[in-house]
């Protein structure tokens, strides 16, 4: 089975840049999506097809994907960006990374 | 506005069955692939199954193959998940999700498998 690996946690100060990574074998050959989940809420798509933002997602969210690593970057991180972030790709089924908890402090 | 309303969750004994439903509105249901994704308490997201927009193709995670069946009724704008032989590790919130890119998510329905 295909695995996606994320660091368990990332901390950043308000206004700084948060970088969340997702690794998988030849991940750059696949499209990656990113989801944000606040406590007690449903996940929300923030990046699709590696680097596209759905309508309504702030421009401070961006994504990239190359080689074995996909990256979600949040520029000018705000407290509302706290929560869990999951990467996702397709490989004989939808696969999620284990999630990264973003703390803004 | 896309709305996805799951129902049918609850407490069930190991080995039991449940059928989840998801009522969709705010978009042309028959144009979209649909999926079920679950989240066990305190855990991450786990994809369960997906179905093509016309219902002609379905895919399942290995851990539910032979136990769960996804289906849809495009005349009723409703997605289903029939679950049999439920186990304790099936305990989770089950989300109904629109699209191949999992664009929009419902609020989820809780399934608890316990004796």
PDB file of C-alpha atoms in Angstrom:
ATOM      1  CA  UNK A   1       0.000   0.000   0.000  1.00  0.00           C
ATOM      2  CA  UNK A   2       1.060   3.573  -0.603  1.00  0.00           C
ATOM      3  CA  UNK A   3       2.087   5.674   2.401  1.00  0.00           C
ATOM      4  CA  UNK A   4       2.163   9.427   2.943  1.00  0.00           C
ATOM      5  CA  UNK A   5       4.264  10.704   5.823  1.00  0.00           C
ATOM      6  CA  UNK A   6       3.780  14.017   7.629  1.00  0.00           C
ATOM      7  CA  UNK A   7       5.544  15.500  10.620  1.00  0.00           C
ATOM      8  CA  UNK A   8       3.242  15.322  13.658  1.00  0.00           C
ATOM      9  CA  UNK A   9       3.469  18.992  14.562  1.00  0.00           C
ATOM     10  CA  UNK A  10       4.633  22.406  13.426  1.00  0.00           C
ATOM     11  CA  UNK A  11       4.703  25.615  15.463  1.00  0.00           C
ATOM     12  CA  UNK A  12       4.901  29.135  14.085  1.00  0.00           C
ATOM     13  CA  UNK A  13       4.519  32.668  15.379  1.00  0.00           C
ATOM     14  CA  UNK A  14       1.698  34.836  14.044  1.00  0.00           C
ATOM     15  CA  UNK A  15       2.686  36.547  10.823  1.00  0.00           C
ATOM     16  CA  UNK A  16       5.446  34.078  10.066  1.00  0.00           C
ATOM     17  CA  UNK A  17       5.529  31.413   7.360  1.00  0.00           C
ATOM     18  CA  UNK A  18       4.436  27.876   8.156  1.00  0.00           C
ATOM     19  CA  UNK A  19       5.733  24.999   6.067  1.00  0.00           C
ATOM     20  CA  UNK A  20       4.093  21.585   6.229  1.00  0.00           C
ATOM     21  CA  UNK A  21       5.543  18.705   4.273  1.00  0.00           C
ATOM     22  CA  UNK A  22       4.217  15.396   3.018  1.00  0.00           C
ATOM     23  CA  UNK A  23       6.464  12.657   1.676  1.00  0.00           C
ATOM     24  CA  UNK A  24       5.752   9.621  -0.444  1.00  0.00           C
ATOM     25  CA  UNK A  25       7.463   7.527  -3.087  1.00  0.00           C
ATOM     26  CA  UNK A  26       7.487   9.520  -6.358  1.00  0.00           C
ATOM     27  CA  UNK A  27       4.777  11.744  -4.918  1.00  0.00           C
ATOM     28  CA  UNK A  28       5.595  14.339  -7.559  1.00  0.00           C
ATOM     29  CA  UNK A  29       4.045  12.014 -10.140  1.00  0.00           C
ATOM     30  CA  UNK A  30       0.683  12.323  -8.430  1.00  0.00           C
ATOM     31  CA  UNK A  31      -1.668  15.194  -7.687  1.00  0.00           C
ATOM     32  CA  UNK A  32      -1.744  16.213  -4.031  1.00  0.00           C
ATOM     33  CA  UNK A  33      -4.540  17.888  -2.107  1.00  0.00           C
ATOM     34  CA  UNK A  34      -4.378  19.502   1.314  1.00  0.00           C
ATOM     35  CA  UNK A  35      -7.155  19.739   3.910  1.00  0.00           C
ATOM     36  CA  UNK A  36      -7.444  21.844   7.043  1.00  0.00           C
ATOM     37  CA  UNK A  37      -9.451  20.656  10.018  1.00  0.00           C
ATOM     38  CA  UNK A  38     -10.166  22.765  13.069  1.00  0.00           C
ATOM     39  CA  UNK A  39     -11.121  20.996  16.313  1.00  0.00           C
ATOM     40  CA  UNK A  40     -14.707  19.791  16.208  1.00  0.00           C
ATOM     41  CA  UNK A  41     -15.147  20.727  12.553  1.00  0.00           C
ATOM     42  CA  UNK A  42     -15.170  18.908   9.241  1.00  0.00           C
ATOM     43  CA  UNK A  43     -12.090  19.066   7.025  1.00  0.00           C
ATOM     44  CA  UNK A  44     -11.907  21.787   4.401  1.00  0.00           C
ATOM     45  CA  UNK A  45     -10.063  21.575   1.097  1.00  0.00           C
ATOM     46  CA  UNK A  46      -7.402  24.303   0.891  1.00  0.00           C
ATOM     47  CA  UNK A  47      -5.216  23.119  -2.022  1.00  0.00           C
ATOM     48  CA  UNK A  48      -5.983  20.781  -4.917  1.00  0.00           C
ATOM     49  CA  UNK A  49      -3.926  19.521  -7.871  1.00  0.00           C
ATOM     50  CA  UNK A  50      -0.724  20.393  -6.002  1.00  0.00           C
ATOM     51  CA  UNK A  51      -1.058  24.184  -6.051  1.00  0.00           C
ATOM     52  CA  UNK A  52      -4.582  25.347  -6.868  1.00  0.00           C
ATOM     53  CA  UNK A  53      -6.749  27.152  -4.325  1.00  0.00           C
ATOM     54  CA  UNK A  54     -10.503  26.591  -4.189  1.00  0.00           C
ATOM     55  CA  UNK A  55     -12.696  29.650  -4.215  1.00  0.00           C
ATOM     56  CA  UNK A  56     -12.711  31.290  -0.809  1.00  0.00           C
ATOM     57  CA  UNK A  57      -9.329  30.008   0.361  1.00  0.00           C
ATOM     58  CA  UNK A  58      -7.016  32.916   1.218  1.00  0.00           C
ATOM     59  CA  UNK A  59      -4.048  33.652  -0.988  1.00  0.00           C
ATOM     60  CA  UNK A  60      -1.641  33.011   1.877  1.00  0.00           C
ATOM     61  CA  UNK A  61      -2.083  29.271   1.226  1.00  0.00           C
ATOM     62  CA  UNK A  62       0.104  27.796  -1.488  1.00  0.00           C
ATOM     63  CA  UNK A  63       1.333  24.361  -2.464  1.00  0.00           C
ATOM     64  CA  UNK A  64       4.065  22.620  -4.409  1.00  0.00           C
ATOM     65  CA  UNK A  65       4.931  19.039  -5.261  1.00  0.00           C
ATOM     66  CA  UNK A  66       8.124  17.601  -6.700  1.00  0.00           C
ATOM     67  CA  UNK A  67      10.159  14.456  -6.327  1.00  0.00           C
ATOM     68  CA  UNK A  68       9.063  12.726  -3.145  1.00  0.00           C
ATOM     69  CA  UNK A  69       7.876  15.809  -1.265  1.00  0.00           C
ATOM     70  CA  UNK A  70       4.746  17.929  -1.373  1.00  0.00           C
ATOM     71  CA  UNK A  71       4.706  21.167   0.593  1.00  0.00           C
ATOM     72  CA  UNK A  72       1.934  23.352   1.944  1.00  0.00           C
ATOM     73  CA  UNK A  73       3.062  26.895   2.720  1.00  0.00           C
ATOM     74  CA  UNK A  74       1.066  29.381   4.745  1.00  0.00           C
ATOM     75  CA  UNK A  75       2.472  32.880   4.483  1.00  0.00           C
ATOM     76  CA  UNK A  76       1.618  35.406   7.174  1.00  0.00           C
ATOM     77  CA  UNK A  77       0.090  32.679   9.341  1.00  0.00           C
ATOM     78  CA  UNK A  78      -2.901  33.739  11.414  1.00  0.00           C
ATOM     79  CA  UNK A  79      -4.306  32.209  14.615  1.00  0.00           C
ATOM     80  CA  UNK A  80      -7.344  30.969  12.651  1.00  0.00           C
ATOM     81  CA  UNK A  81      -4.968  28.771  10.642  1.00  0.00           C
ATOM     82  CA  UNK A  82      -4.392  26.547  13.663  1.00  0.00           C
ATOM     83  CA  UNK A  83      -5.560  22.971  13.413  1.00  0.00           C
ATOM     84  CA  UNK A  84      -4.707  19.754  11.653  1.00  0.00           C
ATOM     85  CA  UNK A  85      -3.538  19.609   8.072  1.00  0.00           C
ATOM     86  CA  UNK A  86      -3.748  16.464   5.964  1.00  0.00           C
ATOM     87  CA  UNK A  87      -2.181  15.751   2.619  1.00  0.00           C
ATOM     88  CA  UNK A  88      -3.919  13.375   0.231  1.00  0.00           C
ATOM     89  CA  UNK A  89      -3.092  11.610  -3.019  1.00  0.00           C
ATOM     90  CA  UNK A  90      -4.615   8.890  -5.165  1.00  0.00           C
ATOM     91  CA  UNK A  91      -2.993   5.453  -5.509  1.00  0.00           C
ATOM     92  CA  UNK A  92      -5.438   2.611  -6.115  1.00  0.00           C
ATOM     93  CA  UNK A  93      -7.546   4.445  -3.610  1.00  0.00           C
ATOM     94  CA  UNK A  94      -7.438   7.739  -1.784  1.00  0.00           C
ATOM     95  CA  UNK A  95      -4.543   7.937   0.661  1.00  0.00           C
ATOM     96  CA  UNK A  96      -4.180  10.461   3.467  1.00  0.00           C
ATOM     97  CA  UNK A  97      -1.111  11.444   5.391  1.00  0.00           C
ATOM     98  CA  UNK A  98      -1.238  11.101   9.141  1.00  0.00           C
ATOM     99  CA  UNK A  99      -1.802  14.794   9.675  1.00  0.00           C
ATOM    100  CA  UNK A 100       0.239  17.703  11.009  1.00  0.00           C
ATOM    101  CA  UNK A 101      -0.939  19.775  13.940  1.00  0.00           C
ATOM    102  CA  UNK A 102      -0.212  23.448  13.323  1.00  0.00           C
ATOM    103  CA  UNK A 103       0.105  25.617  16.393  1.00  0.00           C
ATOM    104  CA  UNK A 104       0.238  29.400  16.043  1.00  0.00           C
ATOM    105  CA  UNK A 105       1.720  30.962  19.171  1.00  0.00           C
TER     106      UNK A 105
ATOM    107  CA  UNK B   1     -24.237  26.339  -1.509  1.00  0.00           C
ATOM    108  CA  UNK B   2     -23.241  22.697  -1.326  1.00  0.00           C
ATOM    109  CA  UNK B   3     -24.893  20.878   1.547  1.00  0.00           C
ATOM    110  CA  UNK B   4     -24.253  17.289   2.570  1.00  0.00           C
ATOM    111  CA  UNK B   5     -26.291  15.902   5.438  1.00  0.00           C
ATOM    112  CA  UNK B   6     -25.319  12.490   6.780  1.00  0.00           C
ATOM    113  CA  UNK B   7     -27.638  10.346   8.845  1.00  0.00           C
ATOM    114  CA  UNK B   8     -28.003   6.781  10.024  1.00  0.00           C
ATOM    115  CA  UNK B   9     -25.170   6.581  12.514  1.00  0.00           C
ATOM    116  CA  UNK B  10     -25.557   5.221  16.011  1.00  0.00           C
ATOM    117  CA  UNK B  11     -24.574   2.529  18.458  1.00  0.00           C
ATOM    118  CA  UNK B  12     -24.375  -0.994  17.070  1.00  0.00           C
ATOM    119  CA  UNK B  13     -23.057  -4.260  18.476  1.00  0.00           C
ATOM    120  CA  UNK B  14     -20.026  -5.989  16.951  1.00  0.00           C
ATOM    121  CA  UNK B  15     -21.126  -8.018  13.975  1.00  0.00           C
ATOM    122  CA  UNK B  16     -24.106  -5.773  13.368  1.00  0.00           C
ATOM    123  CA  UNK B  17     -25.114  -3.651  10.391  1.00  0.00           C
ATOM    124  CA  UNK B  18     -25.920  -0.021   9.683  1.00  0.00           C
ATOM    125  CA  UNK B  19     -26.848   1.964   6.609  1.00  0.00           C
ATOM    126  CA  UNK B  20     -25.619   5.526   6.356  1.00  0.00           C
ATOM    127  CA  UNK B  21     -27.293   8.058   4.102  1.00  0.00           C
ATOM    128  CA  UNK B  22     -26.136  11.403   2.778  1.00  0.00           C
ATOM    129  CA  UNK B  23     -28.664  13.866   1.390  1.00  0.00           C
ATOM    130  CA  UNK B  24     -27.021  16.239  -1.069  1.00  0.00           C
ATOM    131  CA  UNK B  25     -28.207  19.646  -2.217  1.00  0.00           C
ATOM    132  CA  UNK B  26     -26.876  22.811  -3.776  1.00  0.00           C
ATOM    133  CA  UNK B  27     -25.215  21.117  -6.746  1.00  0.00           C
ATOM    134  CA  UNK B  28     -26.012  18.691  -9.564  1.00  0.00           C
ATOM    135  CA  UNK B  29     -25.500  15.472  -7.634  1.00  0.00           C
ATOM    136  CA  UNK B  30     -25.421  13.234 -10.703  1.00  0.00           C
ATOM    137  CA  UNK B  31     -22.400  15.102 -12.091  1.00  0.00           C
ATOM    138  CA  UNK B  32     -20.045  14.243  -9.231  1.00  0.00           C
ATOM    139  CA  UNK B  33     -18.102  11.312  -7.874  1.00  0.00           C
ATOM    140  CA  UNK B  34     -18.855  10.884  -4.177  1.00  0.00           C
ATOM    141  CA  UNK B  35     -16.868   9.381  -1.320  1.00  0.00           C
ATOM    142  CA  UNK B  36     -17.079   8.269   2.271  1.00  0.00           C
ATOM    143  CA  UNK B  37     -14.186   9.159   4.592  1.00  0.00           C
ATOM    144  CA  UNK B  38     -14.038   8.277   8.266  1.00  0.00           C
ATOM    145  CA  UNK B  39     -12.182   9.520  11.317  1.00  0.00           C
ATOM    146  CA  UNK B  40     -11.761   7.418  14.434  1.00  0.00           C
ATOM    147  CA  UNK B  41     -11.723   9.282  17.764  1.00  0.00           C
ATOM    148  CA  UNK B  42      -8.519  11.288  18.063  1.00  0.00           C
ATOM    149  CA  UNK B  43      -7.166   9.866  14.823  1.00  0.00           C
ATOM    150  CA  UNK B  44      -6.577  11.029  11.264  1.00  0.00           C
ATOM    151  CA  UNK B  45      -8.666  10.781   8.129  1.00  0.00           C
ATOM    152  CA  UNK B  46      -9.201   7.411   6.492  1.00  0.00           C
ATOM    153  CA  UNK B  47     -10.763   7.008   3.064  1.00  0.00           C
ATOM    154  CA  UNK B  48     -13.435   4.324   2.923  1.00  0.00           C
ATOM    155  CA  UNK B  49     -14.981   4.203  -0.542  1.00  0.00           C
ATOM    156  CA  UNK B  50     -15.946   6.190  -3.604  1.00  0.00           C
ATOM    157  CA  UNK B  51     -18.487   5.872  -6.398  1.00  0.00           C
ATOM    158  CA  UNK B  52     -18.575   7.276  -9.905  1.00  0.00           C
ATOM    159  CA  UNK B  53     -21.168   9.868 -10.743  1.00  0.00           C
ATOM    160  CA  UNK B  54     -23.342   7.344 -12.609  1.00  0.00           C
ATOM    161  CA  UNK B  55     -22.847   4.626  -9.992  1.00  0.00           C
ATOM    162  CA  UNK B  56     -21.136   2.414 -12.551  1.00  0.00           C
ATOM    163  CA  UNK B  57     -17.812   2.149 -10.741  1.00  0.00           C
ATOM    164  CA  UNK B  58     -16.986   1.734  -7.077  1.00  0.00           C
ATOM    165  CA  UNK B  59     -13.707   1.480  -5.165  1.00  0.00           C
ATOM    166  CA  UNK B  60     -13.084   0.421  -1.578  1.00  0.00           C
ATOM    167  CA  UNK B  61     -10.315   0.557   0.969  1.00  0.00           C
ATOM    168  CA  UNK B  62      -8.943  -2.908   1.675  1.00  0.00           C
ATOM    169  CA  UNK B  63     -10.182  -2.892   5.261  1.00  0.00           C
ATOM    170  CA  UNK B  64     -13.850  -2.668   4.200  1.00  0.00           C
ATOM    171  CA  UNK B  65     -13.895  -4.829   1.111  1.00  0.00           C
ATOM    172  CA  UNK B  66     -16.646  -7.404   1.327  1.00  0.00           C
ATOM    173  CA  UNK B  67     -18.223  -5.720   4.356  1.00  0.00           C
ATOM    174  CA  UNK B  68     -19.280  -2.271   3.097  1.00  0.00           C
ATOM    175  CA  UNK B  69     -21.198  -1.314  -0.038  1.00  0.00           C
ATOM    176  CA  UNK B  70     -21.410   2.191  -1.451  1.00  0.00           C
ATOM    177  CA  UNK B  71     -24.341   3.146  -3.642  1.00  0.00           C
ATOM    178  CA  UNK B  72     -26.257   6.189  -4.798  1.00  0.00           C
ATOM    179  CA  UNK B  73     -29.671   7.223  -6.023  1.00  0.00           C
ATOM    180  CA  UNK B  74     -29.296  10.150  -8.374  1.00  0.00           C
ATOM    181  CA  UNK B  75     -33.070  10.608  -8.532  1.00  0.00           C
ATOM    182  CA  UNK B  76     -33.071  11.260  -4.780  1.00  0.00           C
ATOM    183  CA  UNK B  77     -29.707  13.060  -4.608  1.00  0.00           C
ATOM    184  CA  UNK B  78     -28.642  10.591  -1.952  1.00  0.00           C
ATOM    185  CA  UNK B  79     -25.456   8.634  -1.254  1.00  0.00           C
ATOM    186  CA  UNK B  80     -25.458   5.476   0.849  1.00  0.00           C
ATOM    187  CA  UNK B  81     -23.033   3.289   2.733  1.00  0.00           C
ATOM    188  CA  UNK B  82     -24.279  -0.126   3.770  1.00  0.00           C
ATOM    189  CA  UNK B  83     -22.068  -1.554   6.500  1.00  0.00           C
ATOM    190  CA  UNK B  84     -22.096  -5.185   7.640  1.00  0.00           C
ATOM    191  CA  UNK B  85     -19.970  -7.224  10.059  1.00  0.00           C
ATOM    192  CA  UNK B  86     -19.067  -4.111  11.981  1.00  0.00           C
ATOM    193  CA  UNK B  87     -16.057  -4.226  14.291  1.00  0.00           C
ATOM    194  CA  UNK B  88     -14.826  -2.061  17.114  1.00  0.00           C
ATOM    195  CA  UNK B  89     -12.247  -0.429  14.876  1.00  0.00           C
ATOM    196  CA  UNK B  90     -15.042   0.780  12.592  1.00  0.00           C
ATOM    197  CA  UNK B  91     -15.989   3.234  15.337  1.00  0.00           C
ATOM    198  CA  UNK B  92     -15.598   6.672  13.766  1.00  0.00           C
ATOM    199  CA  UNK B  93     -17.268   9.737  12.401  1.00  0.00           C
ATOM    200  CA  UNK B  94     -18.235   9.002   8.811  1.00  0.00           C
ATOM    201  CA  UNK B  95     -18.124  11.914   6.384  1.00  0.00           C
ATOM    202  CA  UNK B  96     -19.891  12.169   3.052  1.00  0.00           C
ATOM    203  CA  UNK B  97     -17.653  14.034   0.597  1.00  0.00           C
ATOM    204  CA  UNK B  98     -18.248  15.568  -2.813  1.00  0.00           C
ATOM    205  CA  UNK B  99     -15.963  15.135  -5.757  1.00  0.00           C
ATOM    206  CA  UNK B 100     -12.735  13.427  -6.706  1.00  0.00           C
ATOM    207  CA  UNK B 101     -10.800  16.208  -4.970  1.00  0.00           C
ATOM    208  CA  UNK B 102     -12.975  15.822  -1.862  1.00  0.00           C
ATOM    209  CA  UNK B 103     -14.144  19.374  -2.375  1.00  0.00           C
ATOM    210  CA  UNK B 104     -16.964  19.638   0.145  1.00  0.00           C
ATOM    211  CA  UNK B 105     -17.575  17.664   3.332  1.00  0.00           C
ATOM    212  CA  UNK B 106     -20.660  17.003   5.402  1.00  0.00           C
ATOM    213  CA  UNK B 107     -20.721  17.366   9.170  1.00  0.00           C
ATOM    214  CA  UNK B 108     -20.402  13.623   9.651  1.00  0.00           C
ATOM    215  CA  UNK B 109     -22.397  10.956  11.433  1.00  0.00           C
ATOM    216  CA  UNK B 110     -21.046   9.058  14.435  1.00  0.00           C
ATOM    217  CA  UNK B 111     -20.856   5.279  14.342  1.00  0.00           C
ATOM    218  CA  UNK B 112     -20.035   3.472  17.575  1.00  0.00           C
ATOM    219  CA  UNK B 113     -19.467  -0.266  17.523  1.00  0.00           C
ATOM    220  CA  UNK B 114     -19.570  -1.642  21.030  1.00  0.00           C
ATOM    221  CA  UNK B 115     -21.184  -4.388  23.057  1.00  0.00           C
TER     222      UNK B 115
END
